Coordinates of C-alpha atoms and ligand atoms in Angstrom, one line a residue:
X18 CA -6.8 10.3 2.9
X19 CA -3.8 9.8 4.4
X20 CA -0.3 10.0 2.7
X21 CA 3.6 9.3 4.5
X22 CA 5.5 12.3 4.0
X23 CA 8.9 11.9 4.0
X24 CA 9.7 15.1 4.8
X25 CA 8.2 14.5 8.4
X26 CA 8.3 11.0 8.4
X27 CA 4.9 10.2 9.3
X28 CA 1.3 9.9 7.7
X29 CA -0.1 13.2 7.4
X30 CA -3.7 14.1 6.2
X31 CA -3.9 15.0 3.0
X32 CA -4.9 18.3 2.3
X33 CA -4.7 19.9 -0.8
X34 CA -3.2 23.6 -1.8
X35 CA -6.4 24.2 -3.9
X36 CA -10.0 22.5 -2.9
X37 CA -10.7 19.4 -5.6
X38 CA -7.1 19.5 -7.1
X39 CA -3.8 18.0 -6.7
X40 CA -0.2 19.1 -8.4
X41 CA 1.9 16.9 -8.0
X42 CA 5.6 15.7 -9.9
X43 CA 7.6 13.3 -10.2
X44 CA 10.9 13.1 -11.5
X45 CA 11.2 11.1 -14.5
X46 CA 13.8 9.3 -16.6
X47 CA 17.1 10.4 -18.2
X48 CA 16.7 9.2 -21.6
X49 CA 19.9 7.7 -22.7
X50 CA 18.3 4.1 -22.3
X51 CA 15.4 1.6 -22.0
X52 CA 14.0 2.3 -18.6
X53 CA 14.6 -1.2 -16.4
X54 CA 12.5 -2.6 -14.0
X55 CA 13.6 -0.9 -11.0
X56 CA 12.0 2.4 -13.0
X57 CA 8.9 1.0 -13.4
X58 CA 7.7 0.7 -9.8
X59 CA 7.8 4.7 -9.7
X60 CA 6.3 5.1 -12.7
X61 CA 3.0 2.5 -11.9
X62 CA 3.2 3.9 -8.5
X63 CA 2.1 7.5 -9.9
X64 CA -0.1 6.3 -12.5
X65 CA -2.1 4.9 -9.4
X66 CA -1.7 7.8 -7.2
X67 CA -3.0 10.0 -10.6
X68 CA -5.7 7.1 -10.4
X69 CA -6.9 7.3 -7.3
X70 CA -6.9 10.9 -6.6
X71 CA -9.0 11.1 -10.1
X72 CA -11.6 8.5 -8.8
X73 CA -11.8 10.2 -5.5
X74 CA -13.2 13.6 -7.7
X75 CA -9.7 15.4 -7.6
X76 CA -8.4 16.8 -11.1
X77 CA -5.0 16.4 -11.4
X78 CA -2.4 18.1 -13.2
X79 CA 0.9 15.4 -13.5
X80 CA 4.1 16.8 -14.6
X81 CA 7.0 13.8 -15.0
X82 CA 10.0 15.2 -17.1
X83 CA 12.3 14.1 -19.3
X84 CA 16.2 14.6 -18.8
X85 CA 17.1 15.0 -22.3
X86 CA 20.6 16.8 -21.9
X87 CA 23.3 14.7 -19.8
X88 CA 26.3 13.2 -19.5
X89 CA 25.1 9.9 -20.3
X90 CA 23.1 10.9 -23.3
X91 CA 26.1 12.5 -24.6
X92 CA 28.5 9.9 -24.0
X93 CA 26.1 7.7 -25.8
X94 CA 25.3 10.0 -28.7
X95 CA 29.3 10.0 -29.3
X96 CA 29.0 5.9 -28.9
X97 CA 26.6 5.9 -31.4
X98 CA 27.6 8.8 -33.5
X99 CA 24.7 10.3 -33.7
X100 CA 23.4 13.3 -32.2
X101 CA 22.6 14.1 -28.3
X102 CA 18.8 15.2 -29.0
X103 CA 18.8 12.3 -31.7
X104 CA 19.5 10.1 -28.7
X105 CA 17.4 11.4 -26.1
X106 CA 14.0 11.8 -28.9
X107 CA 14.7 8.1 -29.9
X108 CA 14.6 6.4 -25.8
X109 CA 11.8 9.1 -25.1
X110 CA 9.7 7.3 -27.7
X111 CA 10.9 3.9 -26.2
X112 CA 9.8 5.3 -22.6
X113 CA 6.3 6.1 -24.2
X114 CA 5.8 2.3 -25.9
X115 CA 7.1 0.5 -22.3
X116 CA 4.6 2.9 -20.5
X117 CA 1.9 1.9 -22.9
X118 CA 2.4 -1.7 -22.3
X119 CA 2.5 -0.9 -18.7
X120 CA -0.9 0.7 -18.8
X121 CA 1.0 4.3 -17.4
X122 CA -1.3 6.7 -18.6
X123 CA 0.9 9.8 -20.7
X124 CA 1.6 12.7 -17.5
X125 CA -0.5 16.1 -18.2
X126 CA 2.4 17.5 -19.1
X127 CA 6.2 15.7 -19.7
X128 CA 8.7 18.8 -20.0
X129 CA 12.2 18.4 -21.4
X130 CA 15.1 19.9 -20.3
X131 CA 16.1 21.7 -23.4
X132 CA 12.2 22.8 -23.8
X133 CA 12.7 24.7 -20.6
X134 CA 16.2 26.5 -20.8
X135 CA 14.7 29.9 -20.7
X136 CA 13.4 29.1 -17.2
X137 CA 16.5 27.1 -16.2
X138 CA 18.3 30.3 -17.0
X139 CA 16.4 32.8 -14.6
X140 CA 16.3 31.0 -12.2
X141 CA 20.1 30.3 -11.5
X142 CA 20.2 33.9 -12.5
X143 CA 17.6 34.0 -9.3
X144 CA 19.5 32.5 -7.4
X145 CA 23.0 34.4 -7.7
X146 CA 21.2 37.6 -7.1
X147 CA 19.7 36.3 -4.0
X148 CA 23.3 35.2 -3.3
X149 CA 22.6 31.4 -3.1
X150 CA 24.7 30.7 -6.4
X151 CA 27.7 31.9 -7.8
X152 CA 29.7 32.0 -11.3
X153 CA 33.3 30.9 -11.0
X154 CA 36.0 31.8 -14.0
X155 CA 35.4 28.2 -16.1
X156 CA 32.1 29.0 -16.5
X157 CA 30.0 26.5 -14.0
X158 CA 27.7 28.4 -11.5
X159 CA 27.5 26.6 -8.2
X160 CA 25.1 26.9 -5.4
X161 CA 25.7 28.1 -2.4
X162 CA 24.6 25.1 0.0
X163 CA 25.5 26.4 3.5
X164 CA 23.4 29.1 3.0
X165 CA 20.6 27.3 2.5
X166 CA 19.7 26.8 6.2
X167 CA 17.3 24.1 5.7
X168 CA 19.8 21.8 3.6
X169 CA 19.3 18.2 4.8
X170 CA 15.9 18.4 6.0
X171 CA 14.0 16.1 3.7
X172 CA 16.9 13.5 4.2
X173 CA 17.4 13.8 7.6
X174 CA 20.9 14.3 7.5
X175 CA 22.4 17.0 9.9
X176 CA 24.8 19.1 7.5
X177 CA 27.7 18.3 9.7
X178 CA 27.6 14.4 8.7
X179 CA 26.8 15.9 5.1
X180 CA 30.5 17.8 5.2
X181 CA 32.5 14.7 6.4
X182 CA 31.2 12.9 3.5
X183 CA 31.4 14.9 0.8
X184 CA 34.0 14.3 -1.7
X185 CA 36.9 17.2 -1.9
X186 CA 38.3 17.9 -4.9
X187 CA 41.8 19.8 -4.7
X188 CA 41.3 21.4 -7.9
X189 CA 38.1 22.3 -7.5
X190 CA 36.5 26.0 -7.6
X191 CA 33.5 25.0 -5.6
X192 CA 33.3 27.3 -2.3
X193 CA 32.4 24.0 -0.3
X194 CA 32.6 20.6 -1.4
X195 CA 28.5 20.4 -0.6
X196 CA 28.1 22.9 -3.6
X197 CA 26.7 21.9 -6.7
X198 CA 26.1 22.5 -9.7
X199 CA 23.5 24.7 -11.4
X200 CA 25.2 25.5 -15.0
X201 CA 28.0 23.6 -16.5
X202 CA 30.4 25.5 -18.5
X203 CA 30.5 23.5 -22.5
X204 CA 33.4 21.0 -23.0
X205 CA 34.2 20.8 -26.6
X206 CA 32.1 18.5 -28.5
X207 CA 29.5 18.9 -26.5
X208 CA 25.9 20.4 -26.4
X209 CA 25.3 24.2 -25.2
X210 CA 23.0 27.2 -24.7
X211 CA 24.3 30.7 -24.4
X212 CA 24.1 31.9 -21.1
X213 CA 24.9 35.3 -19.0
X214 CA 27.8 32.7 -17.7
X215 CA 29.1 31.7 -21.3
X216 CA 27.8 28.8 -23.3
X217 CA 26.8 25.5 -21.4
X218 CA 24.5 23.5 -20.0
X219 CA 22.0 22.8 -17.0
X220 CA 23.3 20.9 -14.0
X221 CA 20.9 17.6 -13.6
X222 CA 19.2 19.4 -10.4
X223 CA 18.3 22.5 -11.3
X224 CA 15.9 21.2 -14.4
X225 CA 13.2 19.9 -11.9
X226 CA 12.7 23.2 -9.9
X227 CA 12.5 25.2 -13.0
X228 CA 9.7 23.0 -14.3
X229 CA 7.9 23.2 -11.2
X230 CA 7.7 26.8 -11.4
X231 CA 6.9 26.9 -14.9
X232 CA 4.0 24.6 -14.9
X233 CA 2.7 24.4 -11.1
X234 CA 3.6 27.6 -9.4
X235 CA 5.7 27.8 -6.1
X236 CA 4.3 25.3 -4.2
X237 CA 2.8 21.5 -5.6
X238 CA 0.7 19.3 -3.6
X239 CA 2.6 16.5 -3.8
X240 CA 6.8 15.7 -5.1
X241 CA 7.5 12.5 -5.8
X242 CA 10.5 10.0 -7.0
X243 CA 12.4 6.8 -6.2
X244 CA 14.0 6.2 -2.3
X245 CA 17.5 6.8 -4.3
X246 CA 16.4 10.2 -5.7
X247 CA 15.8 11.5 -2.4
X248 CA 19.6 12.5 -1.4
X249 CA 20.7 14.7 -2.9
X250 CA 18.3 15.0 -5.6
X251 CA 15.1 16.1 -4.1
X252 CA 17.4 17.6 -1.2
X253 CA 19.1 20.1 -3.9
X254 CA 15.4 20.7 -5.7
X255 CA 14.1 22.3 -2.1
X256 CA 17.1 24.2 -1.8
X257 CA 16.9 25.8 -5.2
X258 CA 13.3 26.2 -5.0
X259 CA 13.0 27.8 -1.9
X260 CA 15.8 29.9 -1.7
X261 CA 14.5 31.7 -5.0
X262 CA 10.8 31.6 -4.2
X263 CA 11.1 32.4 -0.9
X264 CA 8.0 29.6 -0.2
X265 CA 7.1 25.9 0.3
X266 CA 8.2 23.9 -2.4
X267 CA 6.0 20.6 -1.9
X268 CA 3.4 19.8 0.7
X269 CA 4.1 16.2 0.5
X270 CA 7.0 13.9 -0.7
X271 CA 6.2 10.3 -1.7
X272 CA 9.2 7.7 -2.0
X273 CA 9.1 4.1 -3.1
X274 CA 10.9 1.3 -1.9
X275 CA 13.6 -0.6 -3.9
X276 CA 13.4 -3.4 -6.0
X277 CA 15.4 -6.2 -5.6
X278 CA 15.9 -8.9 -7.8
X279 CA 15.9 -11.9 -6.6
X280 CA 16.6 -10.9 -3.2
X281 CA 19.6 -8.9 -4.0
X282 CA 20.3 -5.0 -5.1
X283 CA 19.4 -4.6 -9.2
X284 CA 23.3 -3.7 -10.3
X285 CA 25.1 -3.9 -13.6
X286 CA 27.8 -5.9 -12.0
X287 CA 25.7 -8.5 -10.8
X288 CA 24.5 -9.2 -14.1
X289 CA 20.9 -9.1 -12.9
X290 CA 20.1 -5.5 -14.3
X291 CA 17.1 -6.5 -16.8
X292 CA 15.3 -3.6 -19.0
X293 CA 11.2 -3.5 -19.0
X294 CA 11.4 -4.8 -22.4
X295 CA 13.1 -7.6 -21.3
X296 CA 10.5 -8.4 -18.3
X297 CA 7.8 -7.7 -20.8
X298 CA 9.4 -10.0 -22.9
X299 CA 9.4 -13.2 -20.9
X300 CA 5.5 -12.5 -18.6
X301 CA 4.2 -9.7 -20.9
X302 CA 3.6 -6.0 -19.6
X303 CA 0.9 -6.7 -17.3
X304 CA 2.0 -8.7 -14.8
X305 CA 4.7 -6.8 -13.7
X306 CA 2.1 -3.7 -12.9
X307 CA 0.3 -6.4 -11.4
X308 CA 3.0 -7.4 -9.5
X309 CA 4.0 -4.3 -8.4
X310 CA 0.7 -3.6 -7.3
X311 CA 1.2 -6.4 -5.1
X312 CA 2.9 -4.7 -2.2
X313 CA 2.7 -1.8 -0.2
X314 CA 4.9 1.0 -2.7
X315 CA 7.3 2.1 0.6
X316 CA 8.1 -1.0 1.6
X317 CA 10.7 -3.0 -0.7
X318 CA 9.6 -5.4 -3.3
X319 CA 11.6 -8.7 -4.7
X320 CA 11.7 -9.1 -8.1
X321 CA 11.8 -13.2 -9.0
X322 CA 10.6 -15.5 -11.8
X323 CA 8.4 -16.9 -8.9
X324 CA 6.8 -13.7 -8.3
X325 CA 6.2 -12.5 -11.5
X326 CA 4.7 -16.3 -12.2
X327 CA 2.3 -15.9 -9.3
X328 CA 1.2 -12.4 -11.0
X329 CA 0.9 -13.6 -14.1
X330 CA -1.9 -16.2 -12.5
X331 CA -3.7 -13.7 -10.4
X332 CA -4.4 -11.9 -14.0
X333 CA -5.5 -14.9 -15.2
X334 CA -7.9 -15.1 -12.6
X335 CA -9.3 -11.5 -13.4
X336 CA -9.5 -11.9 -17.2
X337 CA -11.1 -15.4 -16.6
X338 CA -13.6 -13.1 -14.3
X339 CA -14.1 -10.7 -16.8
X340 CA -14.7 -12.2 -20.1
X341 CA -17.4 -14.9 -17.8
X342 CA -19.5 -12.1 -16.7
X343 CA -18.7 -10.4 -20.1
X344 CA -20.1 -13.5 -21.6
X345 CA -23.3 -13.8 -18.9
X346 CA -24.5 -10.4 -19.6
X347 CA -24.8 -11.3 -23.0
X348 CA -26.3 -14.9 -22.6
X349 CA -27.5 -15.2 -19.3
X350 CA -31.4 -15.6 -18.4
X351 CA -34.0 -12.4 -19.0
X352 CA -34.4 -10.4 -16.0
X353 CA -32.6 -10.1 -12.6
X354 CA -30.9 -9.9 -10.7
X355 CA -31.5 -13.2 -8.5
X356 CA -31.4 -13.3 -5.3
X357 CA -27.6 -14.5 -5.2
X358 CA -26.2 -11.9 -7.5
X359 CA -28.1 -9.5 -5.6
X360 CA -26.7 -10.1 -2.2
X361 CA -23.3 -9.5 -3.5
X362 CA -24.6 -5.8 -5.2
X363 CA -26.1 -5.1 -1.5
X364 CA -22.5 -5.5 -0.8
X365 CA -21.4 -3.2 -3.5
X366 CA -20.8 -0.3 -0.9
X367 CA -19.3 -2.1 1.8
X368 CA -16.5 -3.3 -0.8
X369 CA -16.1 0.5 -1.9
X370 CA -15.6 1.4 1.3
X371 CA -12.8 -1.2 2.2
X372 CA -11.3 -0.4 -1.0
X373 CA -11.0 3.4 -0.4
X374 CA -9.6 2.3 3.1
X375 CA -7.2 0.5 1.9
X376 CA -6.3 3.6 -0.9
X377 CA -6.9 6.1 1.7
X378 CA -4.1 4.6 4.1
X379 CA -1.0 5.6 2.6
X380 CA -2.2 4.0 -1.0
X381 CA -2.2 0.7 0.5
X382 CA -2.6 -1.1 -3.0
X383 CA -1.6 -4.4 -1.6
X384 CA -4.9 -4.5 0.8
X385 CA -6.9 -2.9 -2.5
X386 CA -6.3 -5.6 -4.4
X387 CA -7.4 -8.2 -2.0
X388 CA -10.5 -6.5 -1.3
X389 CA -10.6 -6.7 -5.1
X390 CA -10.5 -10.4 -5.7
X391 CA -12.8 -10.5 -2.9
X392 CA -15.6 -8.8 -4.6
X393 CA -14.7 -11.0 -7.8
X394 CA -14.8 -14.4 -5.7
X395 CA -18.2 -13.2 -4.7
X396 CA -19.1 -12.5 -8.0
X397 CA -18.2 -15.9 -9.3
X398 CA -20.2 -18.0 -6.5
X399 CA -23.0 -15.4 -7.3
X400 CA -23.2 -16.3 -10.9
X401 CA -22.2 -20.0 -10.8
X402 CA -25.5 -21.0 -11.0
X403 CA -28.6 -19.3 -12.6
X404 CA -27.1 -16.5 -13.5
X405 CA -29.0 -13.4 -15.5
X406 CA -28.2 -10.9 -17.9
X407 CA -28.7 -7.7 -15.5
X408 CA -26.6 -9.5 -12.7
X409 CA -23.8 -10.4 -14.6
X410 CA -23.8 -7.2 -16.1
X411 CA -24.2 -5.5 -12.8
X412 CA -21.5 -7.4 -11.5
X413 CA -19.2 -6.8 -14.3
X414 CA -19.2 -3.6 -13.8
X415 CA -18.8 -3.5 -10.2
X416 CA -15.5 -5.5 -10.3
X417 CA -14.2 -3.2 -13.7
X418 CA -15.0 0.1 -11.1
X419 CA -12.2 -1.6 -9.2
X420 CA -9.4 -2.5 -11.8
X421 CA -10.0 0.5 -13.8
X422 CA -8.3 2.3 -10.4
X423 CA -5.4 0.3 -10.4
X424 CA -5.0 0.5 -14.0
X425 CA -5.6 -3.5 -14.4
X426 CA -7.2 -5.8 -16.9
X427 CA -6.4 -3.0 -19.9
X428 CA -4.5 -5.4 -21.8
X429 CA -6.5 -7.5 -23.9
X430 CA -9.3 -5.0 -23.9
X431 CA -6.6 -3.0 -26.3
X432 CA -6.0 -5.9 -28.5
X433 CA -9.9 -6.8 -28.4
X434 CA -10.1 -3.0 -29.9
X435 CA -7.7 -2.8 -32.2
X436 CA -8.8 -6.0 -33.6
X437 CA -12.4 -4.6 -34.1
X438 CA -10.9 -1.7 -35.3
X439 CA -8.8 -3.0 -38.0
X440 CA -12.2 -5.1 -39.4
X441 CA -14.1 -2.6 -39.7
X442 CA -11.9 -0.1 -41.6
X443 CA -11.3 -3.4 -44.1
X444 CA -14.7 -3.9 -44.2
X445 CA -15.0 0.0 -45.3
X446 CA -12.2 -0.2 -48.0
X447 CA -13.9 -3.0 -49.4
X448 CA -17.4 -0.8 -49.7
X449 CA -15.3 2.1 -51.0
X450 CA -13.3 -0.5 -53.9
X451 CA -17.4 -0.9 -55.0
X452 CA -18.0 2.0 -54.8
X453 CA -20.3 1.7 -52.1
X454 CA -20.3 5.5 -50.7
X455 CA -23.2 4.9 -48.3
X456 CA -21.3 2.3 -46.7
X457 CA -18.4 3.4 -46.8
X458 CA -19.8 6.7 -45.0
X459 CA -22.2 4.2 -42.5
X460 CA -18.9 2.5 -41.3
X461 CA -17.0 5.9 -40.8
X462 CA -19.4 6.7 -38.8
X463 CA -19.7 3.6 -36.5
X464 CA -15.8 4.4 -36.1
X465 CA -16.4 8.0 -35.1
X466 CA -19.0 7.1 -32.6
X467 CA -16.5 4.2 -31.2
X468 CA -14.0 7.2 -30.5
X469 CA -11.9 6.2 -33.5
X470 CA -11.2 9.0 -36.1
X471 CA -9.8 7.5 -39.9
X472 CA -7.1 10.0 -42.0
X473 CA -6.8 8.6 -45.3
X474 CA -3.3 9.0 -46.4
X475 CA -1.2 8.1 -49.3
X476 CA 0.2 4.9 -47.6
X477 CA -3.4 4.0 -46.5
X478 CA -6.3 4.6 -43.7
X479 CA -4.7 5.3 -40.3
X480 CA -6.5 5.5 -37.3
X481 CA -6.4 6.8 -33.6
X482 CA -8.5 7.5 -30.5
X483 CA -10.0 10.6 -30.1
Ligands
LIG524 ZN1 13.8 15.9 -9.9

C-alpha cells in the first residue's frame, strides 16, 4: 500500500509503527457552525481511509477532534447570547447528524478541547522548560519558533521566506513575529482555565498535539487534514510535538485537494459558500460522498449542480443493482449458479485485486469505483436472463463487499431498517395492549436478535442499535 506523504512529497510504502494497526488523526471542525461542503471531502476522505485500512485486516484507532473553545465560538455565543460550551455542544450534535447522513462512521475517539486542558497545560509547561515556549507579562505563552530547527519542513517553506511574510505587530510581545501562540491570556467576558500563567485559554494549535499524546502516544501512523490546514497548522503541531517529545510526530501526512464550486474558490464573499445541510438538501446526503468519491482525494474537485446530478444517477444505478439482485435471490430459479452468473464469480478475484490496486495506490477511489460498476455491469448481463437464487445472491454480495468499502449504498438500507423497526415495536405494543405477554416477549426478541435493544420509557418504547 502505497500512500503520498506530504512531508516528502512522494508515495511512500506504507508501513505501519505497530504490525496490523494504524493511528492515525485528523483534525476536525471548530464547532461554531454547520460544517459546509468544502469540510466534507476530509471528513469522507478519512471515513474511507478508516475503511479501507479495516478491510485490509488493520485495526484502527481514529481520533478527529472537536475545537470547542475559540474565537468564533465565542463571538457567536455573545451573538447568540447564550453560552460558549452551549454553542459548541449544540453544532457538535449538528456535525454528528451531517456525518450520519454522509455515511462517516463516529472516529474511535472525538476529543474536545476543554476535555483535554489538563494535557494542554503540561505540555506548554513542556515546552517552556525545554525552552521552546515562553510566558510574557499579559499572560499569553508563545512558542519559540526559530528554535525549532525543523520549522517549515512539512510545508516546504525555507524559514527565511517564512520571516518576510510574517505579519509584524509593533505592539506585540512576541520574540519573533513567527511565534505563536500556545496559551491566551482571558479577555473579560470570556471563557478561562487557571493556569501556572494566569487564567486563559489554549491557542487553536496546541489542542491537536496534546490529544495526540494523550490518546496515540508520540508518534501516529498517519496525520491528516485539509491542503489549507497544512501551513501553519500541521507545521506548528510538528513543532510542538517534537520539540517536547523529543520524537517523530507522524509517519505520514495525507492532504486533500480543494473544492471548488463551480469552478471557482468556495468564499463567503462570492456568495457561493453552501453548508452540507444545504447540499443535502437539494441531492440528499449520498450523492455528495458519492461524488466526492469520484475523484482522486489530492487532486482538486468541482463542486456543480452538473456534477452532483451525474452522482446522483450513478447511485441510481447501484441501488437499481442492488434491490434487482436483492429481489433475484429471493425469486429467482432453485439452484445455481448458471453458467453466466458463474463466469462473473470466477472473476470475483480478479475484480478484488483491481480494486485493492486501485486503494493500494495512493487510495485511488476514483479507479475503485470504476472497477466497481464494472463488477456490477457484469452482474446485470449475468442475471438478465435465467437468473437463480444462489447467483443473485452470490452476486449481491460480491458487489455489497465493494460499496460497503467506500461507505456507499447505506442510505436506504437505513430507512429500509428503521421502517422494519418501527412495525415491529407497534406490532408489540399492540400484543402488550391485549395482554399478549408471549408476544409481546416473541417480538422483543426478534428485535434483540436484529441488533435492536427496546427501553420502555415514560414517553414510550425507544430503540437503538446495539
Ligand atoms: Zn490539528
Amino acid at each position: 500500500m502505497e500512500i503520498f506523504n506530504s512531508m516528502t512529497r512522494r508515495k511512500e510504502e506504507f508501513v505501519p509503527i505497530e504490525e496490523g494497526k494504524v493511528k492515525m488523526y485528523a483534525c476536525g471542525p471548530t464547532v461554531y457552525n454547520l460544517i459546509h461542503v468544502g469540510n466534507a471531502r476530509p471528513i469522507i476522505l478519512f471515513d474511507v481511509l478508516r475503511r479501507y485500512f479495516e478491510y485490509r485486516g488493520y485495526e484502527v484507532t481514529f481520533v478527529q477532534n472537536f475545537t470547542d473553545v475559540d474565537d468564533k465560538i465565542i463571538k457567536r455565543a455573545n451573538e447568540e447570547g447564550i453560552t460558549a460550551q452551549e454553542v459548541a455542544e449544540k453544532y457538535i450534535q449538528e456535525y454528528f447528524t451531517d456525518a450520519k447522513g454522509l455515511g462517516v462512521r463516529p472516529a474511535t475517539i472525538h476529543p474536545k478541547a476543554t476535555e483535554t486542558m489538563d494535557e494542554i497545560i503540561n505540555l506548554v509547561q513542556t515546552l517552556i522548560d525545554k525552552g521552546y515556549a515562553y510566558p510574557v507579562p499579559s499572560g499569553d505563552v508563545y512558542y519559540r519558533t526559530l528554535k525549532f530547527k525543523g520549522y517549515g519542513k512539512l510545508s516546504h517553506q525555507p524559514i527565511e521566506d517564512l520571516m518576510s511574510g510574517a505579519r509584524i505587530d509593533v505592539n506585540d510581545e512576541k520574540e519573533n513575529p513567527l511565534d505563536f501562540a500556545l496559551w491566551k491570556a482571558a479577555k473579560p467576558g470570556e471563557p478561562y482555565w487557571e493556569s501556572p500563567w494566569g487564567k486563559g485559554r489554549p491557542g487553536w494549535h496546541i489542542e491537536c498535539s496534546a490529544m495526540n499524546r494523550k490518546f496515540m502516544g508520540n508518534t501516529i501512523d498517519i496525520h491528516c487534514g485539509g491542503e489549507d490546514l497544512q501551513f501553519p497548522h500541521h507545521e506548528n503541531e510538528i513543532a510542538q510535538s517534537e520539540a517536547a517529545n523529543g520524537e517523530p510526530f507522524a509517519h505520514y501526512w495525507m492532504h486533500n485537494g480543494f473544492l471548488n464550486i463551480d469552478n471557482k474558490k468556495m468564499s463567503k464573499s462570492l456568495g457561493n459558500f453552501f453548508t452540507v445541510r444545504d447540499a443535502a438538501a437539494a441531492y440528499g446526503y449520498e450523492p455528495i460522498r458519492f461524488f466526492m468519491l469520484s475523484a482522486h482525494y489530492r487532486t482538486p474537485l468541482n463542486y456543480s449542480r452538473e456534477s452532483l446530478e451525474q452522482a446522483q444517477a450513478a447511485l441510481e444505478r447501484l441501488y437499481t443493482a442492488k434491490d434487482n439482485l436483492s429481489f433475484l435471490s429471493q425469486n429467482g430459479a432453485e439452484g445455481g449458479p448458471n453458467a453466466a452468473e458463474q463466469a462473473v464469480l470466477d472473476q470475483a478475484d480478479s475484480f478484488r485485486e483491481r480494486f485493492d490496486a486501485a486503494m493500494d495506490d495512493d487510495f485511488n477511489t476514483a479507479d475503485a469505483v470504476s472497477v466497481l460498476f464494472e463488477v456490477v455491469r457484469a452482474a446485470n448481463k449475468a442475471v438478465s436472463e435465467n437468473a437463480t437464487k444462489a447467483g443473485a445472491a452470490a452476486l449481491l454480495k460480491l458487489v455489497l463487499e465493494f460499496t460497503d468499502v467506500l461507505g456507499l449504498l447505506y442510505g436506504k438500507e437505513e430507512e429500509s431498517l428503521d421502517e422494519k423497526v418501527e412495525a415491529l415495536i407497534a406490532q408489540r405494543q399492540q400484543a402488550r395492549k391485549d395482554r399478549n405477554w408471549a408476544e409481546a416477549d416473541r417480538i422483543r426478541d426478534e428485535l434483540k436478535a436484529m441488533g435492536i435493544t427496546l427501553m420502555d420509557t415514560k414517553q414510550g418504547v425507544q430503540w437503538k442499535k446495539d
